[in-house]
Every structure is written in C-alpha cells, then in structure tokens.
Short mmCIF file of C-alpha atoms in Angstrom, two decimals:
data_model
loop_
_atom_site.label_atom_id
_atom_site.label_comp_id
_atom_site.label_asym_id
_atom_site.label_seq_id
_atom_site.Cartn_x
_atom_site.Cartn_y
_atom_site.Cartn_z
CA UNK A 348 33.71 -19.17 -19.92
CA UNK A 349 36.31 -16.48 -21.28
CA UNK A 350 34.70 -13.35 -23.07
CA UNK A 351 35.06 -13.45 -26.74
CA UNK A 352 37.97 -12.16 -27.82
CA UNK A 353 39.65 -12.22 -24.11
CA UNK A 354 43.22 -12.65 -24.24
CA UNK A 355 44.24 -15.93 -22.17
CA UNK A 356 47.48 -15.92 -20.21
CA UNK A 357 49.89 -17.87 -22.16
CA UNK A 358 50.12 -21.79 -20.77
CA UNK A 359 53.94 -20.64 -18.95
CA UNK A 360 52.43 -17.98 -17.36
CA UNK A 361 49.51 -20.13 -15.58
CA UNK A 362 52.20 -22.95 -14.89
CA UNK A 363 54.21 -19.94 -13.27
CA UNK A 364 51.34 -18.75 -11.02
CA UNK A 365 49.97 -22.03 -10.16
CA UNK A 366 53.98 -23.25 -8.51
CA UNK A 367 54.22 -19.89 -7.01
CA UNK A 368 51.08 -20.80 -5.44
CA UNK A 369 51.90 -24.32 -4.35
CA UNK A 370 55.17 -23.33 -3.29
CA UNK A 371 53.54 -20.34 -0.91
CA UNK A 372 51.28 -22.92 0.33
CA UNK A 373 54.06 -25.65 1.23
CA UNK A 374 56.02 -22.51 2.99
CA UNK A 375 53.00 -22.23 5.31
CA UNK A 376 52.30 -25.17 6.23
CA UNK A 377 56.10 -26.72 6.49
CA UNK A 378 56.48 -23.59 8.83
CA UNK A 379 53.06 -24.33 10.87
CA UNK A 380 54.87 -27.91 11.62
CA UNK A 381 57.93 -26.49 12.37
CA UNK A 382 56.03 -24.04 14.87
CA UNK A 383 54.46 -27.18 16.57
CA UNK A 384 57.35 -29.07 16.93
CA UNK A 385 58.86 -26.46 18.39
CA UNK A 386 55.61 -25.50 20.91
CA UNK A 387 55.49 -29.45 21.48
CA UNK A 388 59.47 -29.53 22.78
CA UNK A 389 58.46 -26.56 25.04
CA UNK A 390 55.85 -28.56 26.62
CA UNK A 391 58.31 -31.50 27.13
CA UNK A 392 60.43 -29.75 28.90
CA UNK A 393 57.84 -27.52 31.19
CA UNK A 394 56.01 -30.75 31.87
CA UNK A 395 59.87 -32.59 33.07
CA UNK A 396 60.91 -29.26 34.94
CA UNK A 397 57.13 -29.00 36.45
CA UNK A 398 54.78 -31.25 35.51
CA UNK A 399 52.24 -30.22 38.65
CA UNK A 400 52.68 -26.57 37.08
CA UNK A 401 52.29 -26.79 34.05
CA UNK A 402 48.91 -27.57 33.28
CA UNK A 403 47.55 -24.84 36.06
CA UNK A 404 44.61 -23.17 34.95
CA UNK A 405 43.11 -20.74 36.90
CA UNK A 406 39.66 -18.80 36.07
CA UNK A 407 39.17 -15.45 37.10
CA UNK A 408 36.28 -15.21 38.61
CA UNK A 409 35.77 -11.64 39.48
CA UNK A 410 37.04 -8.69 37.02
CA UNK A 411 39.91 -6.57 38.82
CA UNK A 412 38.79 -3.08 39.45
CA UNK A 413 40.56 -0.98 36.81
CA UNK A 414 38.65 -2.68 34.50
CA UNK A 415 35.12 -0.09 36.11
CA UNK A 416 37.32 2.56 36.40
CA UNK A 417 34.82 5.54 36.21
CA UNK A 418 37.85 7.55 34.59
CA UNK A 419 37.98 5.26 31.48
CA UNK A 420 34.28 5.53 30.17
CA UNK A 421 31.56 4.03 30.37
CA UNK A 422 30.51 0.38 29.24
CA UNK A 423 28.31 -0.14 26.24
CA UNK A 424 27.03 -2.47 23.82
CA UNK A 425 25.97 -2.72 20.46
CA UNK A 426 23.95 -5.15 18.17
CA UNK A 427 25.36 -5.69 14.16
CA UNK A 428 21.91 -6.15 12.36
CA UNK A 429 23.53 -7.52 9.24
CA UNK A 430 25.57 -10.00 11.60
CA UNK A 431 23.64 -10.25 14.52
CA UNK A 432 26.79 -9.98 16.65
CA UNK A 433 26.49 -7.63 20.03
CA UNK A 434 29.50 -5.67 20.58
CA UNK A 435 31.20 -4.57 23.44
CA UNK A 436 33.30 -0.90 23.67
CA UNK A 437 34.18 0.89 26.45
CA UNK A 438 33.36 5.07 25.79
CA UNK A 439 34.60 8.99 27.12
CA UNK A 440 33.65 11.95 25.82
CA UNK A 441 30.35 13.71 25.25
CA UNK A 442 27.71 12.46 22.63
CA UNK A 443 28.11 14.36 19.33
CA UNK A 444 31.89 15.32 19.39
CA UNK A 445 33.83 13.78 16.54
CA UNK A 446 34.72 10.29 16.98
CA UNK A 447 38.12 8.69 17.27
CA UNK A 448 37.82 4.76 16.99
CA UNK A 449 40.02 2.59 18.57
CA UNK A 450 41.05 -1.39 17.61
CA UNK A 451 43.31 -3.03 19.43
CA UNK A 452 45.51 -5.96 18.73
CA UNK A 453 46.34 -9.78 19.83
CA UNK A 454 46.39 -10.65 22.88
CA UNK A 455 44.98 -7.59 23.76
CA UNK A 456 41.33 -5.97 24.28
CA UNK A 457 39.82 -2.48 24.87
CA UNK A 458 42.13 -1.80 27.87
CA UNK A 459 44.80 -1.46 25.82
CA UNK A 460 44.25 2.25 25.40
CA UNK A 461 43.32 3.09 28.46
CA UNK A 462 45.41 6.24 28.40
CA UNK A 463 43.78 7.57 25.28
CA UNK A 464 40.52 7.00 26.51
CA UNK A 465 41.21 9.06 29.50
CA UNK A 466 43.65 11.84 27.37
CA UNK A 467 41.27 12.46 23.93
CA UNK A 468 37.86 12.70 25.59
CA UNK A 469 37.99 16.53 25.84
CA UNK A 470 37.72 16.74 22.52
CA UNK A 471 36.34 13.53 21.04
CA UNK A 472 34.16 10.50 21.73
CA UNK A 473 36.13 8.10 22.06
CA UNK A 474 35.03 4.43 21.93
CA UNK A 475 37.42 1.86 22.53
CA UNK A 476 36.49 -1.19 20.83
CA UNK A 477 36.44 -5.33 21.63
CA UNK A 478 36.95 -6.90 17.95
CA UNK A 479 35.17 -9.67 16.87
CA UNK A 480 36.09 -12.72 19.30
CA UNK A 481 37.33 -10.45 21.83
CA UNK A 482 36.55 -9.82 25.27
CA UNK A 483 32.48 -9.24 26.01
CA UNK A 484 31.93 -8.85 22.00
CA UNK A 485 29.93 -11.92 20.77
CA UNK A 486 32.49 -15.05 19.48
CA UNK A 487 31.54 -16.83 16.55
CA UNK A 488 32.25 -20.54 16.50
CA UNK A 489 33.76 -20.71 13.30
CA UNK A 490 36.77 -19.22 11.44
CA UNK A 491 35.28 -18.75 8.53
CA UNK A 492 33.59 -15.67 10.54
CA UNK A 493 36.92 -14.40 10.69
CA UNK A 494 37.91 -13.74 7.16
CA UNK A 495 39.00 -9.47 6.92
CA UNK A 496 36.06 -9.02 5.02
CA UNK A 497 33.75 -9.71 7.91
CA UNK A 498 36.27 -7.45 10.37
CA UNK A 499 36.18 -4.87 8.13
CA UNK A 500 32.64 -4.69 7.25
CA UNK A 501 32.27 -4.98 11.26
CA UNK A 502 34.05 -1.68 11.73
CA UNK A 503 31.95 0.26 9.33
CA UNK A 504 28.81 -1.16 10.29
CA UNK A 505 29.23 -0.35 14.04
CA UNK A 506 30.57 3.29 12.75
CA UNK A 507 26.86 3.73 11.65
CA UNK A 508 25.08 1.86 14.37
CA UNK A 509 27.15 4.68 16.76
CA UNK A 510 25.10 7.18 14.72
CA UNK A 511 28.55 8.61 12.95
CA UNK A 512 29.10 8.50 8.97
CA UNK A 513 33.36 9.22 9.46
CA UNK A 514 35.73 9.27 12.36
CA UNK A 515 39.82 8.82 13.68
CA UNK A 516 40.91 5.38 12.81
CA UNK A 517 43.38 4.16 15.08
CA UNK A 518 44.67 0.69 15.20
CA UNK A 519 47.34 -0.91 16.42
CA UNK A 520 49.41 -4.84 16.01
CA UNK A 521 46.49 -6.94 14.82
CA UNK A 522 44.03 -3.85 15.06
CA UNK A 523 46.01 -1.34 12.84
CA UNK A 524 45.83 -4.21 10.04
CA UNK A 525 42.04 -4.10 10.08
CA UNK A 526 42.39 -0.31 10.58
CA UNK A 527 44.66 -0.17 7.12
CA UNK A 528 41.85 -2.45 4.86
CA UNK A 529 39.17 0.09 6.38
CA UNK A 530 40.71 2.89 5.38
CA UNK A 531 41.66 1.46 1.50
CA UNK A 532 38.04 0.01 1.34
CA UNK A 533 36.14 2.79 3.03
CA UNK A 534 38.22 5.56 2.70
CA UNK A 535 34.99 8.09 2.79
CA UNK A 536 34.27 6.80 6.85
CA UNK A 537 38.40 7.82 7.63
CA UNK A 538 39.37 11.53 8.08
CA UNK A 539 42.40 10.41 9.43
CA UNK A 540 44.30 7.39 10.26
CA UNK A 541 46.86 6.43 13.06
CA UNK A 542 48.28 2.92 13.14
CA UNK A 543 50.83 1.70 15.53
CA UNK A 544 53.41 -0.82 14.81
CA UNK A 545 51.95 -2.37 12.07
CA UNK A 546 52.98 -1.27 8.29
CA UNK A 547 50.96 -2.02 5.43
CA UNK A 548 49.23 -4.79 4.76
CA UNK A 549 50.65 -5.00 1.11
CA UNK A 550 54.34 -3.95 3.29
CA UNK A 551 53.89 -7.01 5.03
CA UNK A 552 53.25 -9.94 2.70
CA UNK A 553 56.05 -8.68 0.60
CA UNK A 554 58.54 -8.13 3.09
CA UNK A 555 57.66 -11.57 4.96
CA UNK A 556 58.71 -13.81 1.63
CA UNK A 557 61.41 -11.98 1.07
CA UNK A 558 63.31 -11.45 4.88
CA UNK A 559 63.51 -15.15 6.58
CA UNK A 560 64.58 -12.58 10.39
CA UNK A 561 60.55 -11.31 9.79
CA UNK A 562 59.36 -14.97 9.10
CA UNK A 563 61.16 -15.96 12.07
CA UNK A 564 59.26 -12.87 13.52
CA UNK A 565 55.74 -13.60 12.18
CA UNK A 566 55.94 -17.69 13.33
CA UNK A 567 53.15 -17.16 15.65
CA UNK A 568 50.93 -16.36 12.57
CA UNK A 569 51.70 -19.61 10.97
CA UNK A 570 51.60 -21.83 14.64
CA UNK A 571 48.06 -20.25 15.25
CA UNK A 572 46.77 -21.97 11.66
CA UNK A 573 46.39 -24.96 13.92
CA UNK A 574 43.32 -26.26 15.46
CA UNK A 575 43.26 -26.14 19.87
CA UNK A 576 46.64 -27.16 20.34
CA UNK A 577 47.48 -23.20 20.43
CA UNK A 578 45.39 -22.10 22.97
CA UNK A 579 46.43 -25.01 24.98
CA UNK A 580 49.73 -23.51 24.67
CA UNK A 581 48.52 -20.30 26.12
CA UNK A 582 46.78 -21.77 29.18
CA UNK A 583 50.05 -24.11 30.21
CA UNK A 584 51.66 -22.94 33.49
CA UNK A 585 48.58 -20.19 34.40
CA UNK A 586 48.91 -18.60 30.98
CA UNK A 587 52.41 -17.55 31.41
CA UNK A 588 53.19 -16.83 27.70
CA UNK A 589 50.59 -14.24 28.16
CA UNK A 590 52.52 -12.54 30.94
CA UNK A 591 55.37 -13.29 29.29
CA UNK A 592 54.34 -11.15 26.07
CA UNK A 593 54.22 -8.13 28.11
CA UNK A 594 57.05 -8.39 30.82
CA UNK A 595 59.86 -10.25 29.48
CA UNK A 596 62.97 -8.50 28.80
CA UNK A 597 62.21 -9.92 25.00
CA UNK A 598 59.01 -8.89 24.23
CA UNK A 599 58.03 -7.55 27.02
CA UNK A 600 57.22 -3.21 27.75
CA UNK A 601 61.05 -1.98 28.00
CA UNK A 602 63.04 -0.86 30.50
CA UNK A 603 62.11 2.90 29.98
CA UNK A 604 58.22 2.15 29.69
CA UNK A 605 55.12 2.58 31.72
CA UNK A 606 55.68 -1.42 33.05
CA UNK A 607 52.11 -2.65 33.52
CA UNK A 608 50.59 -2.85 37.53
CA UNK A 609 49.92 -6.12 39.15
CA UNK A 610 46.58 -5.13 38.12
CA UNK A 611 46.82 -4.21 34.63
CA UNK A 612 47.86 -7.97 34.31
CA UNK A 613 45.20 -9.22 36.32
CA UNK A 614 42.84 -7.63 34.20
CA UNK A 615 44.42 -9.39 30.69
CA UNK A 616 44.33 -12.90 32.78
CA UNK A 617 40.73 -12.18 33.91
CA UNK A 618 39.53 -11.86 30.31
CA UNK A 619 41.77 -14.82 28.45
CA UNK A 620 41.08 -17.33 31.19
CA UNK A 621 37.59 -17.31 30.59
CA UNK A 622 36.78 -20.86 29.16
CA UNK A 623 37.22 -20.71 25.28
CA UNK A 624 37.94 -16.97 24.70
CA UNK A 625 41.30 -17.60 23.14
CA UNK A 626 39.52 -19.49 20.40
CA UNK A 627 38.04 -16.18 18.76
CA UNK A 628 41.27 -13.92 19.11
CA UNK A 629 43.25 -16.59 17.40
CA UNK A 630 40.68 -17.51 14.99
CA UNK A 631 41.22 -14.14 13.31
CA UNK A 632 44.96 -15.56 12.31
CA UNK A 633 43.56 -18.75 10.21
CA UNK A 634 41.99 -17.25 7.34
CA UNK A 635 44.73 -14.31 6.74
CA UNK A 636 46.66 -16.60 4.43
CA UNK A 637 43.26 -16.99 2.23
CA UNK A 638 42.72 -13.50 2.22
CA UNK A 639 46.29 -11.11 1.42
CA UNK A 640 47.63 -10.25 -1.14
CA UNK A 641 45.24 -7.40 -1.57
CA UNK A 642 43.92 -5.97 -4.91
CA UNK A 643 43.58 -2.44 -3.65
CA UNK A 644 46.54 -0.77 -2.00
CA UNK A 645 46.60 3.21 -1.79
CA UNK A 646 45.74 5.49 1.73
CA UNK A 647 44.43 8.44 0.95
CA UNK A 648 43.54 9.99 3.43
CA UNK A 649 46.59 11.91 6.00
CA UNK A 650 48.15 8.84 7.91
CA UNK A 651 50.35 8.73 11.13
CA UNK A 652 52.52 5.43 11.76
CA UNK A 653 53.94 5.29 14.81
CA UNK A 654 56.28 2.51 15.68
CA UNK A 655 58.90 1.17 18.87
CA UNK A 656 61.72 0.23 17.62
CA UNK A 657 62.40 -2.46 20.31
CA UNK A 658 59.35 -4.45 18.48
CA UNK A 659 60.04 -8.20 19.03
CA UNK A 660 57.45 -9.07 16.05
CA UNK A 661 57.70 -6.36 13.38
CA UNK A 662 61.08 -5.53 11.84
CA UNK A 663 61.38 -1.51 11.33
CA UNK A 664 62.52 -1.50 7.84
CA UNK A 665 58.97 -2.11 7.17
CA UNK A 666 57.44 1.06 8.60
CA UNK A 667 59.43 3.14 5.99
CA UNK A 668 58.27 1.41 3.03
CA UNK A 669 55.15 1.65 3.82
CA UNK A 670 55.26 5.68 2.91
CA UNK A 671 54.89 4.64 -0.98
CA UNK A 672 51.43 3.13 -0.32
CA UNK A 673 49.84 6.69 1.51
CA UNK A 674 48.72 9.13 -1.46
CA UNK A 675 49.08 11.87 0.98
CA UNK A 676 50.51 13.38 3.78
CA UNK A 677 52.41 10.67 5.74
CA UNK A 678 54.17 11.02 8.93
CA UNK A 679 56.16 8.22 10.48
CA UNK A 680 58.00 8.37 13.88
CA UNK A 681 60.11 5.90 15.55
CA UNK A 682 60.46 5.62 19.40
CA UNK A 683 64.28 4.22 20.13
CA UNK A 684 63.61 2.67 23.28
CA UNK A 685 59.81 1.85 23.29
CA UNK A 686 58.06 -1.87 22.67
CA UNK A 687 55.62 -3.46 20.31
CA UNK A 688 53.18 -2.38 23.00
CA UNK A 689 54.08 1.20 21.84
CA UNK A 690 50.59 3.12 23.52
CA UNK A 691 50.88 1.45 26.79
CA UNK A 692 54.77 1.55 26.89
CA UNK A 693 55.18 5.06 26.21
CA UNK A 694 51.84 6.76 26.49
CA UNK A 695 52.83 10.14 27.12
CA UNK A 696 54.87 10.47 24.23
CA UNK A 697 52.09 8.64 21.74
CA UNK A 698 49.50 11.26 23.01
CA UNK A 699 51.43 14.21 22.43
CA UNK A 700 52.56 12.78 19.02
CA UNK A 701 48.59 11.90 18.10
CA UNK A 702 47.54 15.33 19.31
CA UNK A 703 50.64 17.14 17.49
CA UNK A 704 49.17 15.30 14.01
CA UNK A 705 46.02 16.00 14.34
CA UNK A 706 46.06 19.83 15.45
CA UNK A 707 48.31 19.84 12.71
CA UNK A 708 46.18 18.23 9.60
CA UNK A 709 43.53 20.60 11.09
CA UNK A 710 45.92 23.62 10.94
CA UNK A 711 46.68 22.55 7.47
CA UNK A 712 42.79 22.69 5.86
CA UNK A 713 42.52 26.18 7.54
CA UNK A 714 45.44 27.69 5.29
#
C-alpha cells in the first residue's frame, strides 16, 4: 500500500518500465538460445570429425606438484558461521602484516596469482582465495546460493573470520566484479582496490545494451543461464575449451606473455575434472541477470584498473568510463600486448605496477 500522499508514477511511465523490462528479458533469453544452437552445431561437428574423442573425460586423480609448492603459501581453511560454508585459500606472509585479498575469476581458482603470492608476501599476508563453488571451497547445490549478495557478504565475512577489519582488494574477470560490489557496499573493509580487466559493474550493464561487438563478447554469460548442457560443453574432447581459453591464439596468454607450463595446465584440468565442480563456477553466472543494475554506484576509496588490451571478452572502451564511477584517485593502465589473463600473462609488469600504486597512495597520506 502507497504512503499517503506518495506520488505514483504516472500509468506511461509504469507501461515504459514494465516493456523495457520484458524486452531486456526476451534479449536474454533469445540470446541464451542462440548460444545453444550455436554450442549444439559445435558438438555436431566434433562428434562427425571425432566422435571416439569427443566425449573423453579424464579425472585427475592426483594434484600436479605446483599446486604444494612450498614457495606459494601455505594451505588453509576456513568455516563461514553465518553460511556454514568451509573455505579454502592458499596464504604467504607473516601473521599480522596488512592483508591484501585476492579473488580470482572464471575458469580460474587460487593459482591464478601465483606470482603475487610469491612477490607481496614481504610485506603483506597475502591470502589467495577459492570463491564460493570453486576449487576445495564448499559448493552449494543451488544457484540461488549464488546471487552477489551471498559472494559479497562471503568476502567480508571471511575478512573477519581471518581476524582483519580492512585489507587490499584485488580482483580480477569474474573476481574483480565481486571485488567492485565489496568495495561500494563495504567500503570501510577496502583501503585500496585493484581490479583487473573488469570495469564497473554499472560500466558493464550499460555498455553491454548498448555495443552488440561486447554482447557478442559477453555470450558466454547468457549460454551459462542454462541448466548442465554447459558444463557438458566444457568436458567434450578432455575439456579442451578449457585449454583452449588460455592457449589459443584468440583468447589465449599472447605471444609476448608468460605462456602457462605443461603443468600450470595440468593443475586447471586437475581441479575442473573433478566430477561436478563446473556446476558451482558457472552457477555464479545464472542469477547476475536478477541481480544488476545496481542502486549504489560510487568507489571511494583510491582504485587501480589494470587492463590487456588483447582481452577477447571485455572491450577497452569500457575501462575508461569506468573513471566517472571512482570518487577518488583513479589510475588506469593499459598493457598493448597482454591478455584477459593480464596477472599471469604479464606478471612482472602487474607487480611492479601494483607495488608502484600502492607505495604511492602511501607516499600520498604522508604529505
């Protein structure tokens, strides 16, 4: 019931929101069909070209041995009381140093940023995180455990159950989205915030309606809405979309990268082969449409975007726009020649550019 003396929106107004609505909806789900007619012609052809291939699935057994590299951290776990959910992260650095977070993104885990675990441990604690579905970290069954409120309120309730009330934020694809609505929502646990190649949030569903090259882009987002039939997809041929993702000339790390080892892809194929742990990674995807637009927008704390400009899935015009949304200081640097996977493609580069920010916003408070 309307308070007295509310003003109503005039009847053209709700007739306006209510087609914008159904048209939004019809764009996402004409697009999810055209996504699975497009997936299902894929797997016509692999089965004709292969058909003993193509349905090779192969369970890893036995992790690959970077993945207890000594050098990295060391493995630890943590129980959500609210949620109940036990968490895995991988840690360096002392106890008690300030704490730089890390959230990866899809189809990723906490070995994405292997070289910052090993590069900011001399002066942080560094705990690189498995989200929600990923990895070791507990996998609710359904999506509805997925929505961005329950990712978000996962990162700050795992903040405190690490005994820390702030920290560095750093997120990147699918990570640095979650890493964006913590800082808006709980911008009193971020002192500063990183993201890599994602802009944001707000950035995104704009852009998306409006450029049909970043819906073309984003199609994975709208194929994943699906029930099963996309991690079927994934496992066809041994998972080779997987190792596609990261070493095709496409999408793949580029041709002046840090190319991932034998055993770097070993250890993403030991951890997504695992009966039913695609389920979780993708079910983060099928609530997003229920959840964005957002109602709050502005970063205020300092914020660092760094983005590749060879990004297969994120247009760059996006990055720069996002510099209205930050209501103070802002950096944003492009790499020319580096990948989606920007911290594992160019590594070297992002840590100098993370430490350069961060002596720097330190520098700044002292004057």
């Amino acid at each position: 019931m309307a308070r007295p003396g509310a003003a109503c929106p005039p009847p053209a107004r709700r007739v306006m929101v209510a087609a914008r609505a159904l048209l939004f909806w019809a764009l996402v789900y004409s697009y999810c069909g055209v996504c699975a007619c497009i997936a299902g012609l894929r797997l016509l052809w692999s089965i004709g070209r292969r058909p003993g291939e193509t349905f090779r699935w192969v369970v890893r057994e036995n992790p690959p041995a970077c993945l207890n590299d000594p050098s990295l951290g060391t493995h630890c776990y943590v129980r959500i009381k609210d949620s109940g959910l036990r968490f895995h992260y991988v840690a360096a650095g002392e106890r008690g140093k300030p704490l730089m977070l890390l959230l990866h993104g899809f189809p990723e885990f906490w070995y994405s940023w292997r070289h910052q675990l090993r590069e900011f441990k001399s002066e942080y604690r560094v705990v690189a995180l498995d989200l929600r579905g990923y990895g070791e970290t507990d996998a609710p069954p359904h999506k509805e455990n997925y929505k961005l409120d329950c990712l978000i309120a996962d990162i700050k309730d795992i903040l405190e159950s690490l005994g820390y009330n702030k920290c560095v934020l750093i997120g990147h694809d699918w990570g640095g989205m979650i890493a964006w609505l913590v800082a808006i929502c709980y911008p009193e646990m971020v002192t500063k915030l990183i993201v890599v190649n994602f802009p944001h949030p707000s950035v995104f569903t704009e852009y998306i309606l409006r450029h049909p090259s970043q819906l073309i882009k984003s199609g994975y987002y709208f194929f994943f809405q699906m029930p099963w039939f996309p991690e079927f997809m994934f496992t066809l041929n041994d998972f080779k979309v997987l190792k596609s993702l990261f070493t095709s000339q496409a999408t793949g790390i580029g041709r002046k990268g840090c190319r991932l080892t034998a055993e770097d892809i070993e250890a993403y194929l030991y951890v997504f082969s695992q009966p039913g742990a695609l389920t979780g990674p993708m079910n983060h995807y099928r609530t997003i449409f229920s959840c964005l637009p957002l109602q709050h927008h502005e970063v205020i704390m300092p914020t660092l975007l760094l983005w590749g400009e060879r990004d297969a899935f994120m247009e760059v015009e996006m990055a720069e726009i996002t510099r209205i949304y930050v209501k103070n200081h802002f950096r944003l640097t492009i790499l020319s020649e580096a990948s989606h996977w920007l911290q594992q493609d160019q590594p070297d580069i992002v840590n100098k550019l993370i430490w350069t920010f961060l002596k720097e916003e330190t520098k700044r408070k002292r004057e």
